[in-house]
PDB file of C-alpha atoms in Angstrom:
ATOM      1  CA  MET A  29       9.831-109.360-186.929  1.00  0.00           C
ATOM      2  CA  LEU A  30      11.972-110.137-183.878  1.00  0.00           C
ATOM      3  CA  SER A  31      15.529-111.404-184.528  1.00  0.00           C
ATOM      4  CA  ILE A  32      16.784-114.693-183.330  1.00  0.00           C
ATOM      5  CA  ARG A  33      19.047-112.941-180.794  1.00  0.00           C
ATOM      6  CA  ARG A  34      16.275-110.653-179.474  1.00  0.00           C
ATOM      7  CA  LEU A  35      14.071-113.719-179.076  1.00  0.00           C
ATOM      8  CA  ALA A  36      16.873-115.445-177.203  1.00  0.00           C
ATOM      9  CA  SER A  37      17.222-112.401-175.004  1.00  0.00           C
ATOM     10  CA  LEU A  38      13.571-112.459-174.080  1.00  0.00           C
ATOM     11  CA  ALA A  39      13.698-116.160-173.359  1.00  0.00           C
ATOM     12  CA  LEU A  40      16.451-115.484-170.929  1.00  0.00           C
ATOM     13  CA  LEU A  41      14.469-112.820-169.122  1.00  0.00           C
ATOM     14  CA  VAL A  42      11.631-115.339-168.730  1.00  0.00           C
ATOM     15  CA  SER A  43      13.768-118.089-167.477  1.00  0.00           C
ATOM     16  CA  SER A  44      15.445-115.619-165.037  1.00  0.00           C
ATOM     17  CA  ALA A  45      12.145-114.780-163.604  1.00  0.00           C
ATOM     18  CA  LEU A  46      11.310-118.437-163.077  1.00  0.00           C
ATOM     19  CA  GLY A  47      14.479-119.330-161.381  1.00  0.00           C
ATOM     20  CA  ALA A  48      17.242-121.257-163.279  1.00  0.00           C
ATOM     21  CA  GLN A  49      18.695-119.480-166.318  1.00  0.00           C
ATOM     22  CA  LEU A  50      21.117-119.836-169.039  1.00  0.00           C
ATOM     23  CA  THR A  51      24.576-118.866-167.674  1.00  0.00           C
ATOM     24  CA  GLN A  52      27.879-118.348-169.148  1.00  0.00           C
ATOM     25  CA  VAL A  53      30.858-120.153-167.694  1.00  0.00           C
ATOM     26  CA  ASN A  54      34.344-118.750-168.192  1.00  0.00           C
ATOM     27  CA  ASN A  55      37.696-120.398-167.580  1.00  0.00           C
ATOM     28  CA  TYR A  56      36.195-123.944-167.730  1.00  0.00           C
ATOM     29  CA  GLY A  57      39.389-125.678-168.736  1.00  0.00           C
ATOM     30  CA  GLU A  58      41.499-126.009-171.960  1.00  0.00           C
ATOM     31  CA  ASN A  59      39.851-124.060-174.738  1.00  0.00           C
ATOM     32  CA  PRO A  60      42.209-123.882-177.709  1.00  0.00           C
ATOM     33  CA  THR A  61      39.733-122.189-180.134  1.00  0.00           C
ATOM     34  CA  GLY A  62      37.733-119.906-177.831  1.00  0.00           C
ATOM     35  CA  VAL A  63      34.445-121.841-177.671  1.00  0.00           C
ATOM     36  CA  GLN A  64      31.970-120.242-175.263  1.00  0.00           C
ATOM     37  CA  MET A  65      30.243-122.379-172.541  1.00  0.00           C
ATOM     38  CA  TRP A  66      26.809-121.687-171.609  1.00  0.00           C
ATOM     39  CA  VAL A  67      24.911-123.984-169.190  1.00  0.00           C
ATOM     40  CA  TYR A  68      21.429-124.481-167.816  1.00  0.00           C
ATOM     41  CA  VAL A  69      21.467-126.038-164.350  1.00  0.00           C
ATOM     42  CA  PRO A  70      17.864-126.766-163.189  1.00  0.00           C
ATOM     43  CA  ASP A  71      17.014-125.810-159.615  1.00  0.00           C
ATOM     44  CA  ASN A  72      15.648-129.302-158.859  1.00  0.00           C
ATOM     45  CA  ARG A  73      18.150-132.042-159.727  1.00  0.00           C
ATOM     46  CA  PRO A  74      19.632-135.167-158.240  1.00  0.00           C
ATOM     47  CA  GLN A  75      22.953-135.218-156.515  1.00  0.00           C
ATOM     48  CA  ASN A  76      24.603-136.640-159.666  1.00  0.00           C
ATOM     49  CA  PRO A  77      22.636-135.355-162.616  1.00  0.00           C
ATOM     50  CA  ALA A  78      22.966-136.426-166.263  1.00  0.00           C
ATOM     51  CA  VAL A  79      24.332-133.873-168.755  1.00  0.00           C
ATOM     52  CA  ILE A  80      23.335-133.260-172.338  1.00  0.00           C
ATOM     53  CA  VAL A  81      25.622-131.188-174.570  1.00  0.00           C
ATOM     54  CA  ALA A  82      23.281-129.408-177.074  1.00  0.00           C
ATOM     55  CA  MET A  83      24.967-127.970-180.229  1.00  0.00           C
ATOM     56  CA  HIS A  84      23.610-125.335-182.560  1.00  0.00           C
ATOM     57  CA  TRP A  85      23.541-125.223-186.340  1.00  0.00           C
ATOM     58  CA  CYS A  86      25.652-122.900-188.636  1.00  0.00           C
ATOM     59  CA  THR A  87      24.657-119.212-188.061  1.00  0.00           C
ATOM     60  CA  GLY A  88      23.220-120.344-184.739  1.00  0.00           C
ATOM     61  CA  THR A  89      24.146-119.599-181.155  1.00  0.00           C
ATOM     62  CA  ALA A  90      24.023-121.241-177.758  1.00  0.00           C
ATOM     63  CA  GLN A  91      21.091-118.903-176.970  1.00  0.00           C
ATOM     64  CA  ALA A  92      19.201-119.673-180.176  1.00  0.00           C
ATOM     65  CA  TYR A  93      19.480-123.462-179.449  1.00  0.00           C
ATOM     66  CA  TYR A  94      18.503-122.809-175.864  1.00  0.00           C
ATOM     67  CA  SER A  95      15.266-120.947-176.882  1.00  0.00           C
ATOM     68  CA  GLY A  96      14.577-123.017-180.109  1.00  0.00           C
ATOM     69  CA  THR A  97      14.503-126.452-178.415  1.00  0.00           C
ATOM     70  CA  GLN A  98      12.825-127.961-175.409  1.00  0.00           C
ATOM     71  CA  TYR A  99      15.833-129.369-173.560  1.00  0.00           C
ATOM     72  CA  ALA A 100      15.953-126.774-170.912  1.00  0.00           C
ATOM     73  CA  ARG A 101      12.323-127.073-170.281  1.00  0.00           C
ATOM     74  CA  GLN A 102      12.609-130.863-170.100  1.00  0.00           C
ATOM     75  CA  ALA A 103      15.602-130.316-167.699  1.00  0.00           C
ATOM     76  CA  ASP A 104      13.394-128.601-165.309  1.00  0.00           C
ATOM     77  CA  SER A 105      11.116-131.731-164.906  1.00  0.00           C
ATOM     78  CA  LYS A 106      13.840-134.345-165.452  1.00  0.00           C
ATOM     79  CA  GLY A 107      16.746-132.816-163.545  1.00  0.00           C
ATOM     80  CA  PHE A 108      19.517-133.064-166.076  1.00  0.00           C
ATOM     81  CA  ILE A 109      21.971-130.248-166.836  1.00  0.00           C
ATOM     82  CA  VAL A 110      22.174-128.839-170.446  1.00  0.00           C
ATOM     83  CA  ILE A 111      25.506-127.492-171.823  1.00  0.00           C
ATOM     84  CA  TYR A 112      25.103-125.246-174.854  1.00  0.00           C
ATOM     85  CA  PRO A 113      28.483-124.566-176.479  1.00  0.00           C
ATOM     86  CA  ASP A 114      28.766-121.400-178.725  1.00  0.00           C
ATOM     87  CA  ALA A 115      30.999-121.799-181.797  1.00  0.00           C
ATOM     88  CA  PRO A 116      33.762-119.229-182.136  1.00  0.00           C
ATOM     89  CA  ASP A 117      33.688-119.184-185.993  1.00  0.00           C
ATOM     90  CA  SER A 118      32.346-115.944-187.481  1.00  0.00           C
ATOM     91  CA  GLY A 119      29.725-117.957-189.465  1.00  0.00           C
ATOM     92  CA  GLY A 120      28.628-119.897-186.438  1.00  0.00           C
ATOM     93  CA  CYS A 121      29.843-123.275-187.736  1.00  0.00           C
ATOM     94  CA  TRP A 122      31.731-125.884-185.801  1.00  0.00           C
ATOM     95  CA  ASP A 123      35.238-127.052-186.530  1.00  0.00           C
ATOM     96  CA  VAL A 124      34.506-130.588-187.786  1.00  0.00           C
ATOM     97  CA  HIS A 125      37.374-130.554-190.409  1.00  0.00           C
ATOM     98  CA  SER A 126      40.685-129.932-188.761  1.00  0.00           C
ATOM     99  CA  ASP A 127      43.103-132.697-187.902  1.00  0.00           C
ATOM    100  CA  ALA A 128      43.236-131.404-184.324  1.00  0.00           C
ATOM    101  CA  THR A 129      39.397-131.626-183.749  1.00  0.00           C
ATOM    102  CA  LEU A 130      39.410-135.130-185.362  1.00  0.00           C
ATOM    103  CA  ARG A 131      41.916-136.531-182.933  1.00  0.00           C
ATOM    104  CA  HIS A 132      41.600-137.329-179.159  1.00  0.00           C
ATOM    105  CA  ASP A 133      42.896-134.662-176.977  1.00  0.00           C
ATOM    106  CA  ALA A 134      44.731-132.849-179.896  1.00  0.00           C
ATOM    107  CA  GLY A 135      42.731-129.390-179.906  1.00  0.00           C
ATOM    108  CA  GLY A 136      40.076-127.901-181.948  1.00  0.00           C
ATOM    109  CA  ASP A 137      36.452-127.161-180.930  1.00  0.00           C
ATOM    110  CA  SER A 138      35.961-130.771-179.879  1.00  0.00           C
ATOM    111  CA  LYS A 139      38.741-130.397-177.161  1.00  0.00           C
ATOM    112  CA  ALA A 140      36.942-127.433-175.846  1.00  0.00           C
ATOM    113  CA  ILE A 141      33.672-129.191-175.561  1.00  0.00           C
ATOM    114  CA  ALA A 142      35.320-132.072-173.869  1.00  0.00           C
ATOM    115  CA  SER A 143      36.739-129.634-171.372  1.00  0.00           C
ATOM    116  CA  MET A 144      33.022-128.456-170.645  1.00  0.00           C
ATOM    117  CA  VAL A 145      32.019-131.960-169.904  1.00  0.00           C
ATOM    118  CA  LYS A 146      34.865-132.452-167.497  1.00  0.00           C
ATOM    119  CA  TYR A 147      34.045-129.077-165.867  1.00  0.00           C
ATOM    120  CA  ALA A 148      30.383-130.259-165.295  1.00  0.00           C
ATOM    121  CA  ILE A 149      31.624-133.477-163.775  1.00  0.00           C
ATOM    122  CA  GLN A 150      33.973-131.689-161.356  1.00  0.00           C
ATOM    123  CA  ASN A 151      31.743-128.676-160.438  1.00  0.00           C
ATOM    124  CA  TYR A 152      28.224-129.941-160.645  1.00  0.00           C
ATOM    125  CA  GLY A 153      28.735-133.465-159.557  1.00  0.00           C
ATOM    126  CA  ALA A 154      27.493-134.728-162.965  1.00  0.00           C
ATOM    127  CA  ASP A 155      27.284-138.514-163.389  1.00  0.00           C
ATOM    128  CA  PRO A 156      30.167-139.609-165.835  1.00  0.00           C
ATOM    129  CA  ASN A 157      28.041-142.432-166.904  1.00  0.00           C
ATOM    130  CA  LYS A 158      25.240-140.166-168.012  1.00  0.00           C
ATOM    131  CA  ILE A 159      26.877-137.749-170.415  1.00  0.00           C
ATOM    132  CA  PHE A 160      25.003-137.301-173.764  1.00  0.00           C
ATOM    133  CA  MET A 161      25.071-135.010-176.763  1.00  0.00           C
ATOM    134  CA  THR A 162      22.699-133.772-179.444  1.00  0.00           C
ATOM    135  CA  GLY A 163      22.841-131.289-182.337  1.00  0.00           C
ATOM    136  CA  THR A 164      21.441-130.014-185.468  1.00  0.00           C
ATOM    137  CA  SER A 165      23.240-129.580-188.819  1.00  0.00           C
ATOM    138  CA  SER A 166      26.705-128.414-188.006  1.00  0.00           C
ATOM    139  CA  GLY A 167      25.888-129.392-184.390  1.00  0.00           C
ATOM    140  CA  ALA A 168      24.941-132.865-185.645  1.00  0.00           C
ATOM    141  CA  MET A 169      28.286-132.994-187.393  1.00  0.00           C
ATOM    142  CA  MET A 170      30.045-132.204-184.044  1.00  0.00           C
ATOM    143  CA  VAL A 171      28.051-134.952-182.410  1.00  0.00           C
ATOM    144  CA  ASN A 172      29.699-137.387-184.879  1.00  0.00           C
ATOM    145  CA  VAL A 173      33.162-135.754-184.239  1.00  0.00           C
ATOM    146  CA  LEU A 174      32.825-136.121-180.516  1.00  0.00           C
ATOM    147  CA  ALA A 175      31.588-139.643-180.726  1.00  0.00           C
ATOM    148  CA  GLY A 176      34.863-140.458-182.656  1.00  0.00           C
ATOM    149  CA  SER A 177      37.440-138.253-180.736  1.00  0.00           C
ATOM    150  CA  TYR A 178      36.006-138.565-177.209  1.00  0.00           C
ATOM    151  CA  PRO A 179      34.171-141.921-176.896  1.00  0.00           C
ATOM    152  CA  ASP A 180      35.445-142.110-173.321  1.00  0.00           C
ATOM    153  CA  LEU A 181      33.237-139.123-172.387  1.00  0.00           C
ATOM    154  CA  PHE A 182      29.906-139.760-173.965  1.00  0.00           C
ATOM    155  CA  LYS A 183      27.453-142.548-173.574  1.00  0.00           C
ATOM    156  CA  ALA A 184      25.089-141.689-176.473  1.00  0.00           C
ATOM    157  CA  GLY A 185      24.639-139.067-179.268  1.00  0.00           C
ATOM    158  CA  SER A 186      21.745-137.864-181.390  1.00  0.00           C
ATOM    159  CA  ALA A 187      22.640-136.240-184.711  1.00  0.00           C
ATOM    160  CA  ASN A 188      19.949-134.392-186.609  1.00  0.00           C
ATOM    161  CA  ALA A 189      20.995-133.899-190.305  1.00  0.00           C
ATOM    162  CA  GLY A 190      24.766-134.446-190.080  1.00  0.00           C
ATOM    163  CA  VAL A 191      27.510-136.245-191.833  1.00  0.00           C
ATOM    164  CA  PRO A 192      29.823-139.096-190.881  1.00  0.00           C
ATOM    165  CA  PHE A 193      32.908-138.589-188.602  1.00  0.00           C
ATOM    166  CA  GLY A 194      35.733-137.201-190.784  1.00  0.00           C
ATOM    167  CA  CYS A 195      33.673-136.515-193.776  1.00  0.00           C
ATOM    168  CA  PHE A 196      34.532-132.835-193.693  1.00  0.00           C
ATOM    169  CA  ARG A 197      38.247-133.373-193.090  1.00  0.00           C
ATOM    170  CA  GLY A 198      40.317-130.673-194.866  1.00  0.00           C
ATOM    171  CA  GLN A 199      41.637-127.164-194.663  1.00  0.00           C
ATOM    172  CA  ASP A 200      38.345-125.373-195.042  1.00  0.00           C
ATOM    173  CA  MET A 201      35.285-125.099-192.804  1.00  0.00           C
ATOM    174  CA  TRP A 202      33.012-126.160-195.610  1.00  0.00           C
ATOM    175  CA  HIS A 203      33.455-129.338-197.610  1.00  0.00           C
ATOM    176  CA  SER A 204      31.244-129.213-200.763  1.00  0.00           C
ATOM    177  CA  GLN A 205      31.795-132.819-201.914  1.00  0.00           C
ATOM    178  CA  CYS A 206      30.807-134.154-198.567  1.00  0.00           C
ATOM    179  CA  ALA A 207      27.902-131.803-198.110  1.00  0.00           C
ATOM    180  CA  ASN A 208      26.627-132.857-201.541  1.00  0.00           C
ATOM    181  CA  GLY A 209      26.768-136.553-200.646  1.00  0.00           C
ATOM    182  CA  GLN A 210      29.661-137.352-202.932  1.00  0.00           C
ATOM    183  CA  VAL A 211      31.892-138.871-200.360  1.00  0.00           C
ATOM    184  CA  SER A 212      31.398-142.668-200.167  1.00  0.00           C
ATOM    185  CA  LYS A 213      33.586-145.291-198.363  1.00  0.00           C
ATOM    186  CA  SER A 214      33.196-148.773-197.276  1.00  0.00           C
ATOM    187  CA  ALA A 215      31.904-149.425-193.761  1.00  0.00           C
ATOM    188  CA  GLN A 216      35.314-150.707-192.783  1.00  0.00           C
ATOM    189  CA  GLN A 217      36.942-147.467-194.018  1.00  0.00           C
ATOM    190  CA  TRP A 218      34.452-145.256-192.173  1.00  0.00           C
ATOM    191  CA  GLY A 219      34.999-147.306-189.007  1.00  0.00           C
ATOM    192  CA  ASP A 220      38.658-147.019-189.351  1.00  0.00           C
ATOM    193  CA  ASP A 221      38.457-143.307-189.484  1.00  0.00           C
ATOM    194  CA  VAL A 222      36.716-143.427-186.164  1.00  0.00           C
ATOM    195  CA  ARG A 223      39.145-145.866-184.559  1.00  0.00           C
ATOM    196  CA  ASN A 224      42.201-143.907-185.837  1.00  0.00           C
ATOM    197  CA  ALA A 225      40.826-140.812-183.973  1.00  0.00           C
ATOM    198  CA  TYR A 226      41.827-142.441-180.630  1.00  0.00           C
ATOM    199  CA  PRO A 227      44.393-145.076-181.238  1.00  0.00           C
ATOM    200  CA  GLY A 228      44.535-147.857-178.616  1.00  0.00           C
ATOM    201  CA  TYR A 229      41.110-147.001-177.169  1.00  0.00           C
ATOM    202  CA  GLY A 230      39.400-150.210-176.370  1.00  0.00           C
ATOM    203  CA  GLY A 231      36.422-148.989-174.267  1.00  0.00           C
ATOM    204  CA  PRO A 232      32.695-148.630-174.953  1.00  0.00           C
ATOM    205  CA  ARG A 233      31.575-146.457-177.919  1.00  0.00           C
ATOM    206  CA  PRO A 234      28.494-144.076-177.686  1.00  0.00           C
ATOM    207  CA  LYS A 235      25.160-145.288-178.991  1.00  0.00           C
ATOM    208  CA  MET A 236      24.090-143.330-181.989  1.00  0.00           C
ATOM    209  CA  LEU A 237      20.732-141.893-183.062  1.00  0.00           C
ATOM    210  CA  LEU A 238      20.495-140.396-186.560  1.00  0.00           C
ATOM    211  CA  PHE A 239      17.774-138.394-188.301  1.00  0.00           C
ATOM    212  CA  HIS A 240      17.940-137.235-191.942  1.00  0.00           C
ATOM    213  CA  GLY A 241      15.503-135.880-194.412  1.00  0.00           C
ATOM    214  CA  ALA A 242      15.449-137.404-197.870  1.00  0.00           C
ATOM    215  CA  ASN A 243      15.030-134.086-199.373  1.00  0.00           C
ATOM    216  CA  ASP A 244      17.913-132.424-197.438  1.00  0.00           C
ATOM    217  CA  ASP A 245      19.386-129.775-199.814  1.00  0.00           C
ATOM    218  CA  THR A 246      22.114-128.647-197.394  1.00  0.00           C
ATOM    219  CA  LEU A 247      23.772-131.936-196.262  1.00  0.00           C
ATOM    220  CA  ARG A 248      22.486-134.315-198.835  1.00  0.00           C
ATOM    221  CA  TYR A 249      20.671-137.591-198.004  1.00  0.00           C
ATOM    222  CA  PRO A 250      23.591-139.994-198.967  1.00  0.00           C
ATOM    223  CA  ASN A 251      25.343-138.739-195.812  1.00  0.00           C
ATOM    224  CA  TYR A 252      22.724-140.563-193.774  1.00  0.00           C
ATOM    225  CA  ASN A 253      23.531-144.076-195.149  1.00  0.00           C
ATOM    226  CA  GLU A 254      27.262-143.338-194.995  1.00  0.00           C
ATOM    227  CA  ALA A 255      26.866-142.490-191.193  1.00  0.00           C
ATOM    228  CA  LEU A 256      24.824-145.733-190.662  1.00  0.00           C
ATOM    229  CA  LYS A 257      27.642-147.628-192.343  1.00  0.00           C
ATOM    230  CA  GLN A 258      30.283-146.048-190.119  1.00  0.00           C
ATOM    231  CA  TRP A 259      28.669-146.394-186.764  1.00  0.00           C
ATOM    232  CA  SER A 260      27.354-149.932-187.382  1.00  0.00           C
ATOM    233  CA  ASN A 261      30.848-150.938-188.252  1.00  0.00           C
ATOM    234  CA  VAL A 262      32.395-149.127-185.197  1.00  0.00           C
ATOM    235  CA  HIS A 263      29.855-151.162-182.990  1.00  0.00           C
ATOM    236  CA  GLY A 264      30.230-154.356-184.962  1.00  0.00           C
ATOM    237  CA  VAL A 265      26.519-154.683-185.455  1.00  0.00           C
ATOM    238  CA  SER A 266      24.283-155.228-188.518  1.00  0.00           C
ATOM    239  CA  LEU A 267      20.756-154.241-189.558  1.00  0.00           C
ATOM    240  CA  THR A 268      18.261-156.167-187.587  1.00  0.00           C
ATOM    241  CA  SER A 269      15.031-154.273-188.007  1.00  0.00           C
ATOM    242  CA  THR A 270      13.284-151.814-190.550  1.00  0.00           C
ATOM    243  CA  LYS A 271       9.972-150.341-189.909  1.00  0.00           C
ATOM    244  CA  GLN A 272       7.975-147.697-191.781  1.00  0.00           C
ATOM    245  CA  ASN A 273       5.736-145.021-190.223  1.00  0.00           C
ATOM    246  CA  THR A 274       6.903-145.701-186.714  1.00  0.00           C
ATOM    247  CA  PHE A 275       6.478-142.905-184.239  1.00  0.00           C
ATOM    248  CA  GLN A 276       5.437-140.495-187.047  1.00  0.00           C
ATOM    249  CA  ASN A 277       4.175-140.904-190.598  1.00  0.00           C
ATOM    250  CA  GLY A 278       6.940-140.754-193.200  1.00  0.00           C
ATOM    251  CA  TYR A 279       9.638-141.947-190.808  1.00  0.00           C
ATOM    252  CA  THR A 280      11.420-145.172-191.642  1.00  0.00           C
ATOM    253  CA  GLU A 281      13.207-146.647-188.633  1.00  0.00           C
ATOM    254  CA  SER A 282      16.327-148.767-188.884  1.00  0.00           C
ATOM    255  CA  ILE A 283      17.670-150.562-185.831  1.00  0.00           C
ATOM    256  CA  TYR A 284      21.095-152.064-185.777  1.00  0.00           C
ATOM    257  CA  GLY A 285      22.117-154.832-183.329  1.00  0.00           C
ATOM    258  CA  ASN A 286      20.335-154.156-180.004  1.00  0.00           C
ATOM    259  CA  GLY A 287      19.832-150.449-180.743  1.00  0.00           C
ATOM    260  CA  GLU A 288      23.427-149.468-180.540  1.00  0.00           C
ATOM    261  CA  VAL A 289      22.686-147.515-183.769  1.00  0.00           C
ATOM    262  CA  VAL A 290      19.262-146.344-184.760  1.00  0.00           C
ATOM    263  CA  GLY A 291      18.353-144.316-187.793  1.00  0.00           C
ATOM    264  CA  TYR A 292      15.224-142.436-188.898  1.00  0.00           C
ATOM    265  CA  SER A 293      14.941-141.579-192.614  1.00  0.00           C
ATOM    266  CA  VAL A 294      12.377-138.874-193.100  1.00  0.00           C
ATOM    267  CA  GLY A 295      10.522-139.191-196.412  1.00  0.00           C
ATOM    268  CA  ASN A 296      10.294-135.783-198.139  1.00  0.00           C
ATOM    269  CA  GLY A 297      11.973-134.323-195.123  1.00  0.00           C
ATOM    270  CA  PRO A 298      13.951-131.047-195.616  1.00  0.00           C
ATOM    271  CA  HIS A 299      17.246-130.142-193.853  1.00  0.00           C
ATOM    272  CA  ASN A 300      15.486-128.377-190.962  1.00  0.00           C
ATOM    273  CA  LEU A 301      13.876-131.255-189.171  1.00  0.00           C
ATOM    274  CA  PRO A 302      12.136-131.008-185.745  1.00  0.00           C
ATOM    275  CA  ALA A 303      14.447-131.692-182.759  1.00  0.00           C
ATOM    276  CA  HIS A 304      12.248-134.644-181.594  1.00  0.00           C
ATOM    277  CA  GLU A 305      13.369-133.994-178.033  1.00  0.00           C
ATOM    278  CA  ASP A 306      11.135-136.688-176.610  1.00  0.00           C
ATOM    279  CA  LYS A 307      12.509-139.353-178.905  1.00  0.00           C
ATOM    280  CA  VAL A 308      16.101-138.286-178.095  1.00  0.00           C
ATOM    281  CA  LEU A 309      15.637-138.319-174.367  1.00  0.00           C
ATOM    282  CA  ALA A 310      14.125-141.717-174.541  1.00  0.00           C
ATOM    283  CA  PHE A 311      17.040-142.898-176.521  1.00  0.00           C
ATOM    284  CA  PHE A 312      19.371-141.464-173.801  1.00  0.00           C
ATOM    285  CA  GLY A 313      17.240-143.241-171.125  1.00  0.00           C
ATOM    286  CA  LEU A 314      16.248-139.991-169.500  1.00  0.00           C
TER     287      LEU A 314
END
């Protein structure tokens, strides 16, 4: 059986033969933790393309997320750029716990990823009004972190099986109580956690799209409802619509406000859900 890294290498060879390829960028800006930047820039793109930051799961890599999702293939037809950060942690998890990563411009992995976005704006002419992010598991947790720490950079985020901003706060990379769905706060408390990440910020906040499986045995299902509480409070919106079996059987859609926050609860869904690239891109307006 081919390893994930071997499959990723083969995918890189194929993309190279077709033209655009996944490329590493060094010296992209402030990088306090040593996060690697990989980027896919399609050959055909508008003068000011959109950017999607796509973040891998624990034990994953930028290459694995590149080859395991369809964002680069969609980029070829839609003309957006995809940034694939690669976590420096030996286990491949993102720093979603440190005080630095949970504060604007303070450091941590989030600071490095923010630098990647600024690099793309400066060097690829990316449209600063079309910067988005998506991620799975640990990458989904980083989506929530970036939405709180850098709301000035991102217009929308999609988190596939994550936890609320700040839920993993602590000294260790892993927070068992949060992962097990045992951290519960009021919507106001969760919202305050986000607002305290960037004191004084009064600008717009990223729209949020959340997916979570009801049978998630890694990041337990209660985290889904806690995240909905958090982001609905941040946006100041309430639940306006709930529909079952929307775009797929077993998916319950919850819309808050005018779609500032949208959630999909997946009945009997495991931790490893599909990426739902088409749904994510539609939410981003791409």
